[in-house]
Tab-separated table of C-alpha atoms and ligand atoms in Angstrom:
chain	number	residue	atom	x	y	z
A	32	MET	CA	0.000	0.000	0.000
A	33	LEU	CA	0.980	3.593	-0.385
A	34	THR	CA	2.132	3.979	3.206
A	35	HIS	CA	5.280	2.100	2.204
A	36	LEU	CA	6.455	4.513	-0.448
A	37	ASP	CA	9.936	3.673	-1.539
A	38	PRO	CA	12.305	6.685	-1.625
A	39	SER	CA	13.530	5.413	-4.981
A	40	ALA	CA	10.026	5.762	-6.415
A	41	LYS	CA	9.980	6.350	-10.182
A	42	LEU	CA	13.488	4.972	-10.515
A	43	ARG	CA	13.050	2.176	-13.042
A	44	ARG	CA	14.568	-1.157	-12.046
A	45	SER	CA	14.922	-4.135	-14.277
A	46	LEU	CA	14.477	-7.538	-12.747
A	47	SER	CA	15.105	-10.229	-15.277
A	48	LEU	CA	12.973	-13.313	-15.006
A	49	PRO	CA	13.422	-15.924	-17.698
A	50	GLY	CA	10.928	-15.384	-20.501
A	51	HIS	CA	9.303	-12.361	-18.887
A	52	ASN	CA	11.956	-9.750	-18.260
A	53	LEU	CA	9.960	-8.116	-15.471
A	54	ARG	CA	10.721	-4.430	-14.965
A	55	THR	CA	9.396	-2.444	-12.055
A	56	PHE	CA	9.558	1.046	-10.617
A	57	GLY	CA	8.101	2.875	-7.641
A	58	ALA	CA	6.754	2.155	-4.197
A	59	SER	CA	8.129	-1.194	-3.112
A	60	GLU	CA	4.983	-2.838	-1.688
A	61	LEU	CA	2.927	-1.834	-4.688
A	62	THR	CA	5.511	-2.830	-7.276
A	63	LYS	CA	5.684	-6.236	-5.638
A	64	VAL	CA	1.927	-6.700	-6.004
A	65	LEU	CA	1.949	-5.429	-9.595
A	66	GLY	CA	4.888	-7.654	-10.547
A	67	GLU	CA	3.279	-10.708	-8.929
A	68	ALA	CA	0.019	-10.001	-10.773
A	69	LEU	CA	1.760	-9.791	-14.144
A	70	LEU	CA	3.622	-13.033	-13.552
A	71	ILE	CA	0.488	-15.101	-12.881
A	72	PRO	CA	0.533	-17.828	-15.545
A	73	GLY	CA	-2.101	-17.602	-18.291
A	74	VAL	CA	-5.394	-19.501	-18.129
A	75	PRO	CA	-4.694	-22.849	-19.824
A	76	GLU	CA	-6.701	-23.665	-22.957
A	77	ARG	CA	-7.128	-27.305	-21.969
A	78	VAL	CA	-7.341	-28.675	-18.471
A	79	PRO	CA	-6.999	-32.401	-17.684
A	80	ALA	CA	-10.344	-33.877	-16.557
A	81	PRO	CA	-9.274	-34.563	-12.942
A	82	ASP	CA	-8.276	-30.887	-12.477
A	83	ARG	CA	-11.430	-29.526	-14.079
A	84	PRO	CA	-13.624	-29.192	-10.917
A	85	LEU	CA	-10.961	-27.165	-9.102
A	86	PHE	CA	-10.351	-25.041	-12.189
A	87	GLU	CA	-14.057	-24.332	-12.643
A	88	ALA	CA	-14.554	-23.539	-8.972
A	89	SER	CA	-11.735	-21.019	-9.169
A	90	LEU	CA	-12.811	-19.282	-12.385
A	91	GLY	CA	-16.552	-20.018	-12.655
A	92	PRO	CA	-18.376	-17.489	-14.863
A	93	HIS	CA	-15.078	-16.128	-16.186
A	94	LEU	CA	-15.006	-19.259	-18.331
A	95	PHE	CA	-18.378	-18.502	-19.923
A	96	HIS	CA	-18.371	-16.563	-23.238
A	97	SER	CA	-15.167	-15.586	-25.012
A	98	TYR	CA	-14.173	-11.923	-25.224
A	99	ALA	CA	-10.933	-11.032	-27.018
A	100	GLY	CA	-8.646	-8.796	-25.004
A	101	ARG	CA	-10.125	-9.708	-21.654
A	102	THR	CA	-8.061	-9.455	-18.504
A	103	HIS	CA	-6.747	-12.466	-16.645
A	104	PRO	CA	-9.206	-13.024	-13.762
A	105	LEU	CA	-6.472	-14.081	-11.344
A	106	LEU	CA	-4.517	-10.923	-12.081
A	107	VAL	CA	-7.592	-8.920	-11.059
A	108	ARG	CA	-8.094	-11.135	-7.992
A	109	HIS	CA	-4.539	-10.406	-6.911
A	110	LEU	CA	-5.076	-6.656	-7.289
A	111	CYS	CA	-8.279	-6.793	-5.199
A	112	ARG	CA	-7.057	-8.903	-2.343
A	113	ASP	CA	-6.783	-6.061	0.183
A	114	LEU	CA	-10.318	-4.743	-0.520
A	115	THR	CA	-13.117	-5.489	1.916
A	116	ALA	CA	-16.871	-5.976	1.576
A	117	GLY	CA	-18.789	-2.763	1.037
A	118	GLN	CA	-15.945	-0.898	-0.677
A	119	THR	CA	-16.436	0.338	-4.234
A	120	LEU	CA	-14.573	-1.010	-7.226
A	121	MET	CA	-14.902	0.457	-10.709
A	122	ASP	CA	-13.920	-0.486	-14.251
A	123	PRO	CA	-14.601	2.197	-16.893
A	124	PHE	CA	-13.806	-0.288	-19.728
A	125	VAL	CA	-15.611	-3.251	-18.277
A	126	GLY	CA	-15.588	-5.536	-21.354
A	127	SER	CA	-16.756	-8.989	-20.346
A	128	GLY	CA	-17.003	-8.037	-16.666
A	129	THR	CA	-13.868	-9.664	-15.243
A	130	VAL	CA	-13.333	-6.907	-12.664
A	131	LEU	CA	-16.998	-6.885	-11.652
A	132	VAL	CA	-17.131	-10.650	-11.115
A	133	GLU	CA	-14.106	-10.483	-8.847
A	134	GLY	CA	-15.534	-7.497	-6.979
A	135	ALA	CA	-18.941	-9.148	-6.570
A	136	ARG	CA	-17.317	-12.229	-5.098
A	137	LEU	CA	-15.699	-10.077	-2.417
A	138	GLY	CA	-19.005	-8.343	-1.597
A	139	LEU	CA	-17.849	-5.047	-3.113
A	140	GLN	CA	-20.079	-2.444	-4.685
A	141	THR	CA	-19.114	-2.597	-8.354
A	142	ILE	CA	-19.444	-0.120	-11.210
A	143	GLY	CA	-18.751	-0.826	-14.859
A	144	CYS	CA	-18.910	1.291	-17.988
A	145	ASP	CA	-18.516	0.304	-21.612
A	146	VAL	CA	-19.470	1.578	-25.014
A	147	SER	CA	-20.913	-1.828	-25.925
A	148	PRO	CA	-24.350	-2.961	-24.696
A	149	LEU	CA	-23.190	-6.570	-25.110
A	150	SER	CA	-20.419	-5.922	-22.618
A	151	LEU	CA	-22.858	-4.576	-20.028
A	152	ARG	CA	-25.313	-7.430	-20.538
A	153	LEU	CA	-22.568	-9.984	-20.210
A	154	SER	CA	-21.113	-8.257	-17.149
A	155	ARG	CA	-24.512	-8.201	-15.456
A	156	LEU	CA	-25.072	-11.887	-16.085
A	157	LYS	CA	-21.602	-12.932	-14.969
A	158	ALA	CA	-21.458	-10.751	-11.851
A	159	THR	CA	-24.921	-11.720	-10.597
A	160	PRO	CA	-25.339	-15.317	-9.425
A	161	LEU	CA	-28.448	-16.994	-10.832
A	162	PRO	CA	-30.764	-17.995	-7.976
A	163	PRO	CA	-31.010	-21.831	-7.682
A	164	SER	CA	-34.658	-21.830	-8.845
A	165	MET	CA	-33.652	-19.883	-11.954
A	166	GLN	CA	-30.778	-22.299	-12.647
A	167	GLN	CA	-33.286	-25.147	-12.709
A	168	THR	CA	-35.718	-23.256	-14.941
A	169	LEU	CA	-32.861	-22.304	-17.246
A	170	LEU	CA	-31.902	-25.945	-17.714
A	171	GLU	CA	-35.512	-26.875	-18.446
A	172	ARG	CA	-36.125	-24.012	-20.877
A	173	ALA	CA	-32.779	-24.510	-22.661
A	174	LYS	CA	-33.809	-28.132	-23.169
A	175	SER	CA	-37.229	-27.235	-24.549
A	176	VAL	CA	-35.776	-24.498	-26.788
A	177	SER	CA	-33.144	-26.891	-28.086
A	178	GLU	CA	-35.785	-29.585	-28.759
A	179	ALA	CA	-38.128	-27.150	-30.502
A	180	SER	CA	-35.236	-25.996	-32.660
A	181	LEU	CA	-34.364	-29.602	-33.552
A	182	GLU	CA	-38.004	-30.129	-34.556
A	183	ARG	CA	-37.736	-27.153	-36.887
A	184	VAL	CA	-34.621	-28.672	-38.438
A	185	LYS	CA	-36.411	-31.987	-38.910
A	186	LYS	CA	-39.460	-30.355	-40.500
A	187	ARG	CA	-37.236	-28.027	-42.565
A	188	LEU	CA	-39.271	-25.031	-41.388
A	189	SER	CA	-38.106	-21.763	-42.889
A	190	PRO	CA	-37.293	-19.054	-40.396
A	191	PRO	CA	-39.849	-16.288	-39.922
A	192	ARG	CA	-37.172	-13.632	-40.315
A	193	ASN	CA	-33.528	-12.983	-41.063
A	194	TYR	CA	-31.271	-11.942	-38.240
A	195	ASP	CA	-27.838	-11.680	-39.858
A	196	ASP	CA	-26.315	-11.834	-43.329
A	197	PRO	CA	-26.525	-15.538	-44.330
A	198	ARG	CA	-23.190	-15.306	-46.181
A	199	PHE	CA	-21.378	-15.551	-42.857
A	200	TYR	CA	-22.630	-19.095	-42.171
A	201	PRO	CA	-22.929	-22.479	-43.816
A	202	PRO	CA	-26.520	-22.404	-45.236
A	203	HIS	CA	-27.993	-25.158	-43.037
A	204	VAL	CA	-26.368	-23.671	-39.912
A	205	TYR	CA	-27.822	-20.277	-40.668
A	206	LEU	CA	-31.331	-21.714	-40.941
A	207	GLU	CA	-30.901	-23.591	-37.706
A	208	LEU	CA	-29.584	-20.507	-35.915
A	209	CYS	CA	-32.620	-18.532	-37.099
A	210	GLY	CA	-34.931	-21.251	-35.783
A	211	LEU	CA	-33.100	-21.385	-32.453
A	212	ARG	CA	-33.186	-17.620	-32.130
A	213	THR	CA	-36.920	-17.621	-32.905
A	214	GLU	CA	-37.529	-20.133	-30.102
A	215	ILE	CA	-35.510	-17.942	-27.711
A	216	ALA	CA	-37.604	-14.924	-28.754
A	217	ARG	CA	-40.686	-16.819	-27.512
A	218	VAL	CA	-39.065	-17.263	-24.085
A	219	CYS	CA	-38.121	-13.554	-24.022
A	220	GLN	CA	-41.796	-12.680	-24.403
A	221	GLN	CA	-42.876	-14.954	-21.546
A	222	ASP	CA	-39.960	-14.487	-19.144
A	223	ALA	CA	-37.613	-11.620	-20.033
A	224	PRO	CA	-34.808	-12.364	-17.490
A	225	LEU	CA	-34.633	-16.007	-18.553
A	226	GLY	CA	-34.780	-15.002	-22.217
A	227	GLU	CA	-31.827	-12.695	-21.602
A	228	VAL	CA	-29.729	-15.588	-20.256
A	229	LEU	CA	-30.647	-17.681	-23.313
A	230	LEU	CA	-29.685	-14.819	-25.620
A	231	LEU	CA	-26.263	-14.602	-23.991
A	232	LEU	CA	-25.838	-18.367	-24.313
A	233	PHE	CA	-26.644	-17.892	-27.987
A	234	SER	CA	-24.107	-15.064	-28.174
A	235	ALA	CA	-21.478	-17.387	-26.677
A	236	LEU	CA	-21.836	-19.873	-29.526
A	237	VAL	CA	-22.555	-17.765	-32.585
A	238	VAL	CA	-18.976	-17.044	-33.727
A	239	LYS	CA	-18.142	-20.730	-33.479
A	240	ALA	CA	-21.158	-21.435	-35.710
A	241	SER	CA	-20.141	-18.858	-38.333
A	242	ASN	CA	-17.492	-18.955	-41.052
A	243	GLN	CA	-15.430	-16.404	-39.129
A	244	ARG	CA	-12.217	-17.929	-37.795
A	245	SER	CA	-12.505	-16.280	-34.388
A	246	GLU	CA	-13.896	-13.105	-32.926
A	247	SER	CA	-10.613	-11.257	-33.432
A	248	SER	CA	-10.065	-12.555	-36.966
A	249	THR	CA	-12.494	-11.966	-39.804
A	250	ALA	CA	-10.687	-14.556	-41.947
A	251	SER	CA	-13.037	-17.162	-43.318
A	252	VAL	CA	-12.783	-20.842	-42.383
A	253	GLU	CA	-14.685	-23.871	-43.549
A	254	ARG	CA	-16.474	-25.518	-40.651
A	255	HIS	CA	-18.106	-28.904	-40.587
A	256	ILE	CA	-21.142	-28.504	-38.385
A	257	GLY	CA	-23.743	-31.242	-38.582
A	258	LYS	CA	-27.484	-30.586	-38.617
A	259	GLY	CA	-28.842	-30.159	-35.093
A	260	MET	CA	-25.450	-29.387	-33.611
A	261	VAL	CA	-25.953	-25.725	-32.745
A	262	SER	CA	-29.237	-26.549	-30.993
A	263	ARG	CA	-27.355	-29.062	-28.842
A	264	TRP	CA	-24.584	-26.541	-28.185
A	265	LEU	CA	-27.148	-24.227	-26.642
A	266	LEU	CA	-28.202	-26.870	-24.153
A	267	ASN	CA	-24.556	-27.742	-23.410
A	268	LYS	CA	-23.822	-24.057	-22.816
A	269	ALA	CA	-26.723	-23.786	-20.374
A	270	GLU	CA	-25.470	-26.829	-18.485
A	271	GLU	CA	-21.970	-25.387	-18.455
A	272	LEU	CA	-23.138	-22.015	-17.129
A	273	VAL	CA	-25.120	-23.610	-14.308
A	274	ARG	CA	-22.204	-25.888	-13.415
A	275	LEU	CA	-19.776	-22.929	-13.363
A	276	GLU	CA	-22.110	-20.838	-11.232
A	277	ARG	CA	-22.670	-23.617	-8.714
A	278	ALA	CA	-18.959	-24.241	-8.437
A	279	PHE	CA	-17.933	-20.588	-8.122
A	280	TRP	CA	-20.389	-18.709	-5.918
A	281	PRO	CA	-20.474	-19.628	-2.238
A	282	ALA	CA	-23.933	-21.006	-1.321
A	283	ASP	CA	-24.939	-18.023	0.847
A	284	CYS	CA	-23.339	-15.385	-1.391
A	285	LYS	CA	-25.596	-12.430	-2.243
A	286	PRO	CA	-23.408	-9.952	-4.117
A	287	LEU	CA	-24.555	-6.372	-4.518
A	288	PRO	CA	-25.973	-5.808	-8.015
A	289	PRO	CA	-23.473	-4.026	-10.263
A	290	THR	CA	-24.049	-0.472	-11.456
A	291	LEU	CA	-23.652	-0.483	-15.230
A	292	ILE	CA	-23.247	2.597	-17.393
A	293	LEU	CA	-23.540	2.462	-21.151
A	294	GLY	CA	-21.501	4.951	-23.121
A	295	ASP	CA	-18.211	6.550	-23.912
A	296	ALA	CA	-15.984	6.570	-20.829
A	297	ARG	CA	-14.416	9.822	-22.028
A	298	THR	CA	-17.679	11.706	-21.564
A	299	VAL	CA	-20.438	9.680	-19.930
A	300	LEU	CA	-18.774	9.575	-16.512
A	301	GLN	CA	-18.693	13.373	-16.220
A	302	PRO	CA	-21.447	15.242	-14.342
A	303	SER	CA	-21.971	17.404	-17.459
A	304	ALA	CA	-23.244	14.221	-19.166
A	305	GLY	CA	-25.658	13.572	-16.309
A	306	CYS	CA	-23.474	11.031	-14.493
A	307	LYS	CA	-24.987	10.410	-11.063
A	308	LEU	CA	-21.943	8.751	-9.496
A	309	ALA	CA	-20.916	10.677	-6.412
A	310	LEU	CA	-17.690	12.643	-6.292
A	311	ARG	CA	-14.931	10.687	-4.485
A	312	SER	CA	-17.027	7.585	-3.986
A	313	VAL	CA	-14.783	4.945	-5.522
A	314	ASP	CA	-12.135	3.091	-3.505
A	315	ARG	CA	-10.342	1.488	-6.418
A	316	VAL	CA	-10.334	1.502	-10.175
A	317	ILE	CA	-8.986	-1.542	-11.977
A	318	THR	CA	-9.152	-1.301	-15.720
A	319	SER	CA	-7.685	-2.225	-19.042
A	320	PRO	CA	-8.452	0.437	-21.661
A	321	PRO	CA	-8.208	-0.436	-25.366
A	322	TYR	CA	-4.584	-0.739	-26.463
A	323	LEU	CA	-3.887	1.756	-29.250
A	324	GLY	CA	-4.496	0.231	-32.687
A	325	THR	CA	-4.518	-3.347	-31.422
A	326	TYR	CA	-8.135	-4.512	-31.491
A	327	ASP	CA	-11.412	-3.637	-33.133
A	328	TYR	CA	-14.019	-4.428	-30.532
A	329	LEU	CA	-16.771	-3.382	-32.925
A	330	ASN	CA	-15.750	-6.005	-35.472
A	331	HIS	CA	-15.177	-8.682	-32.831
A	332	HIS	CA	-18.835	-8.670	-31.943
A	333	LEU	CA	-20.616	-7.764	-35.197
A	334	ARG	CA	-22.092	-11.252	-35.591
A	335	ARG	CA	-23.379	-11.123	-32.015
A	336	TYR	CA	-24.814	-7.620	-32.399
A	337	ALA	CA	-26.834	-8.758	-35.410
A	338	TRP	CA	-28.465	-11.652	-33.527
A	339	LEU	CA	-28.999	-9.690	-30.322
A	340	GLY	CA	-30.492	-6.678	-32.109
A	341	ILE	CA	-27.745	-4.319	-30.916
A	342	ASP	CA	-27.260	-1.167	-32.991
A	343	PRO	CA	-23.520	-0.976	-33.711
A	344	SER	CA	-23.446	2.698	-34.781
A	345	PRO	CA	-22.760	4.272	-31.352
A	346	ILE	CA	-19.944	1.756	-30.865
A	347	GLU	CA	-18.584	2.523	-34.317
A	348	ARG	CA	-18.557	6.208	-33.416
A	349	ASP	CA	-17.252	6.046	-29.833
A	350	GLU	CA	-14.864	3.108	-29.606
A	351	MET	CA	-11.455	4.438	-28.606
A	352	ALA	CA	-8.065	3.530	-30.067
A	353	ALA	CA	-9.460	0.967	-32.515
A	354	ARG	CA	-7.251	-0.619	-35.133
A	355	ARG	CA	-9.645	0.393	-37.914
A	356	HIS	CA	-9.084	4.125	-37.278
A	357	ARG	CA	-6.905	5.165	-40.158
A	358	LEU	CA	-5.048	8.324	-39.186
A	359	PRO	CA	-1.439	9.441	-39.542
A	360	LEU	CA	0.597	8.120	-36.637
A	361	GLY	CA	1.287	11.523	-35.071
A	362	LYS	CA	-2.390	12.465	-35.123
A	363	ARG	CA	-3.331	9.097	-33.726
A	364	ARG	CA	-0.972	9.427	-30.780
A	365	GLN	CA	-2.191	12.935	-30.060
A	366	LEU	CA	-5.788	11.789	-30.089
A	367	HIS	CA	-4.983	8.823	-27.889
A	368	GLU	CA	-3.345	11.024	-25.302
A	369	ALA	CA	-6.373	13.355	-25.281
A	370	ASP	CA	-8.691	10.316	-24.939
A	371	THR	CA	-6.580	9.013	-22.083
A	372	TRP	CA	-6.746	12.340	-20.302
A	373	ASN	CA	-10.519	12.474	-20.703
A	374	TRP	CA	-11.283	9.142	-19.052
A	375	LEU	CA	-8.498	9.528	-16.477
A	376	SER	CA	-9.891	12.882	-15.367
A	377	ALA	CA	-13.247	11.171	-14.791
A	378	MET	CA	-11.438	8.678	-12.522
A	379	GLU	CA	-9.735	11.572	-10.739
A	380	ARG	CA	-13.171	12.962	-9.902
A	381	LEU	CA	-14.649	9.660	-8.766
A	382	LEU	CA	-11.764	8.219	-6.745
A	383	LYS	CA	-11.510	8.832	-3.014
A	384	VAL	CA	-8.362	10.613	-1.893
A	385	GLY	CA	-5.749	7.875	-1.450
A	386	GLY	CA	-7.678	5.529	-3.759
A	387	GLN	CA	-5.775	3.574	-6.377
A	388	CYS	CA	-6.328	3.492	-10.112
A	389	VAL	CA	-4.625	0.375	-11.459
A	390	ILE	CA	-4.290	0.225	-15.234
A	391	LEU	CA	-3.283	-2.717	-17.392
A	392	VAL	CA	-2.125	-1.619	-20.814
A	393	GLY	CA	-0.019	-3.042	-23.617
A	394	ASP	CA	2.435	-1.670	-26.136
A	395	SER	CA	1.171	-1.572	-29.656
A	396	VAL	CA	2.581	-1.650	-33.126
A	397	VAL	CA	1.161	0.996	-35.446
A	398	ASP	CA	2.709	1.740	-38.847
A	399	GLU	CA	5.572	-0.573	-37.907
A	400	THR	CA	6.363	1.594	-34.914
A	401	LEU	CA	6.337	0.157	-31.412
A	402	LEU	CA	4.380	2.447	-29.102
A	403	ASP	CA	4.844	2.249	-25.353
A	404	GLY	CA	1.395	1.670	-23.838
A	405	ALA	CA	2.294	3.246	-20.493
A	406	GLU	CA	3.574	6.589	-21.801
A	407	PRO	CA	0.235	8.225	-22.721
A	408	ILE	CA	-1.102	7.369	-19.261
A	409	GLU	CA	1.947	8.725	-17.491
A	410	ARG	CA	1.802	11.933	-19.538
A	411	ALA	CA	-1.962	12.427	-19.177
A	412	ALA	CA	-1.751	11.826	-15.417
A	413	GLU	CA	0.718	14.712	-15.048
A	414	SER	CA	-2.110	17.209	-15.431
A	415	THR	CA	-4.433	15.430	-12.990
A	416	LYS	CA	-4.309	14.691	-9.273
A	417	LEU	CA	-3.509	11.089	-10.088
A	418	GLU	CA	0.124	10.353	-9.335
A	419	VAL	CA	1.861	7.394	-10.927
A	420	VAL	CA	3.475	5.756	-7.885
A	421	ALA	CA	4.391	2.301	-9.132
A	422	GLY	CA	4.601	0.240	-12.264
A	423	ALA	CA	5.640	-3.136	-13.547
A	424	SER	CA	5.891	-4.546	-17.034
A	425	VAL	CA	6.645	-7.855	-18.696
A	426	GLU	CA	7.283	-9.012	-22.228
A	427	ARG	CA	4.138	-10.356	-23.895
A	428	PRO	CA	5.250	-11.134	-27.420
A	429	HIS	CA	2.311	-13.429	-28.172
A	430	VAL	CA	-0.407	-10.750	-28.422
A	431	VAL	CA	1.334	-8.638	-31.056
A	432	ARG	CA	4.462	-10.303	-32.335
A	433	THR	CA	7.109	-7.766	-33.185
A	434	VAL	CA	9.877	-8.495	-35.628
A	435	GLU	CA	13.479	-7.347	-35.485
A	436	PRO	CA	14.596	-4.626	-35.008
A	437	LEU	CA	11.579	-3.855	-32.815
A	438	PRO	CA	11.938	-5.002	-29.208
A	439	PRO	CA	9.313	-7.420	-27.830
A	440	ARG	CA	5.983	-5.889	-26.977
A	441	ARG	CA	5.363	-5.371	-23.252
A	442	GLU	CA	2.323	-5.244	-21.016
A	443	HIS	CA	2.334	-2.720	-18.167
A	444	LEU	CA	0.521	-2.447	-14.863
A	445	LEU	CA	0.542	1.082	-13.514
A	446	CYS	CA	-0.734	2.206	-10.129
A	447	LEU	CA	-1.866	5.813	-9.747
A	448	ILE	CA	-2.947	7.302	-6.434
A	449	ARG	CA	-5.560	10.025	-6.083
A	450	ARG	CA	-3.870	12.910	-4.292
A	451	GLU	CA	-5.558	15.664	-2.257
B	89	LIG	C1	-9.394	-4.394	-23.143
B	89	LIG	S1	-11.138	-4.433	-23.230
B	89	LIG	C2	-11.585	-4.642	-21.545
B	89	LIG	C3	-11.591	-6.097	-21.185
B	89	LIG	C4	-12.051	-6.354	-19.769
B	89	LIG	N1	-11.056	-5.954	-18.794
B	89	LIG	C5	-12.375	-7.830	-19.601
B	89	LIG	O1	-11.722	-8.513	-18.817
B	89	LIG	O2	-13.241	-8.307	-20.340
B	89	LIG	C6	-11.541	-2.775	-23.561
B	89	LIG	C7	-13.032	-2.445	-23.579
B	89	LIG	O3	-13.138	-1.031	-23.791
B	89	LIG	C8	-14.366	-0.807	-24.470
B	89	LIG	N2	-14.302	0.547	-25.037
B	89	LIG	C9	-13.667	0.982	-26.147
B	89	LIG	N3	-13.832	2.309	-26.290
B	89	LIG	C10	-14.588	2.718	-25.244
B	89	LIG	C11	-15.069	3.978	-24.827
B	89	LIG	N4	-14.832	5.102	-25.525
B	89	LIG	N5	-15.783	4.043	-23.684
B	89	LIG	C12	-16.056	2.917	-22.961
B	89	LIG	N6	-15.630	1.698	-23.332
B	89	LIG	C13	-14.903	1.596	-24.441
B	89	LIG	C14	-14.446	-1.941	-25.474
B	89	LIG	O4	-15.795	-2.139	-25.874
B	89	LIG	C15	-13.878	-3.102	-24.665
B	89	LIG	O5	-14.909	-3.827	-24.063
């Protein structure tokens, strides 16, 4: 914590660890925590069957629904470990809700903001345990929806409407998805909260059912998906979600419902935009803003937006730092620094004095130039009451592979403290 400020704060040290090359600077206690968080091994893609129950109990809803660029849940857990029930934790770029799930588990009041309605819907689902009665109903309704969809496949019923552009799917899969989605729409009319869970289960499987290689790659792949398979996937997903929830949330756990704010974190969190969050009400911010020019969150989720009826235009307009923004490098950097200042100044207003703002950010490669992800934050913070007191970074070459002569790309964790 801050009380242990190291006199050598800001002096950058390099601590070489094989394969990571951890570098730290700043207050010793904090740098230790940041360094430990960055060195937590990644979530494995495959887990041997005997280890699966322990794995699922540890990560629970984090394992439901992919979301490119999400933060490692155990990294967030490490950064939250000194927080206590009732305190307030905020993530202005909440994405798939990793920070909120961890906060909810600790009994914290959580606040998330994102420009994408999908992100908020997913965060709400993941950070709010389903009551046991609803888990049971979900399993029953997922089964009946899946069966009704299989009946449609058998009878070759044509869908009552189009949801997405059929070119993105094998023809029979598209028809089946439309039928499945139609059956879910019926549930939404009868029981909106349950319908919402089914829609998010659908969202979790739709990219895998399309010709798109993955959410972060629009390259086309040929998939071999048998008739009836996507209907069965929906039921499997429901069973998986219930299993993960039961394993993760303690039986008597009643987390506080998250506060979710839709919009552009550069503006929507300011009182001038009608933000109702109280001045100096947040104990900690943990966030991972978009890395400059690295991802296109809009494009990642276009298939999902189509099926969920989400209008992508506000996201197209307001997404920050996206790869698709074609601007000269200098202009891009300038804009990014202004963007960074805008959302950071909102955090300055909301954080309690002494509160921490912990930011995970990566270097990026734009126009063959390696850009340090930490620099814009450090510069923007200079004209706020947020002081950069500690930082750590490691090499993460796998996200954006750089080629000689560029050095390996790094990921940084910075801790800023709200000063008086
Ligand atoms: C790196 S991701 C966050 C991932 C998150 N930590 C998680 O674990 O899922 C960045 C998020 O910022 C959101 N975003 C981009 N521009 C935004 C803006 N101007 N205001 C609010 N959110 C924005 C994207 O939609 C995306 O969900």
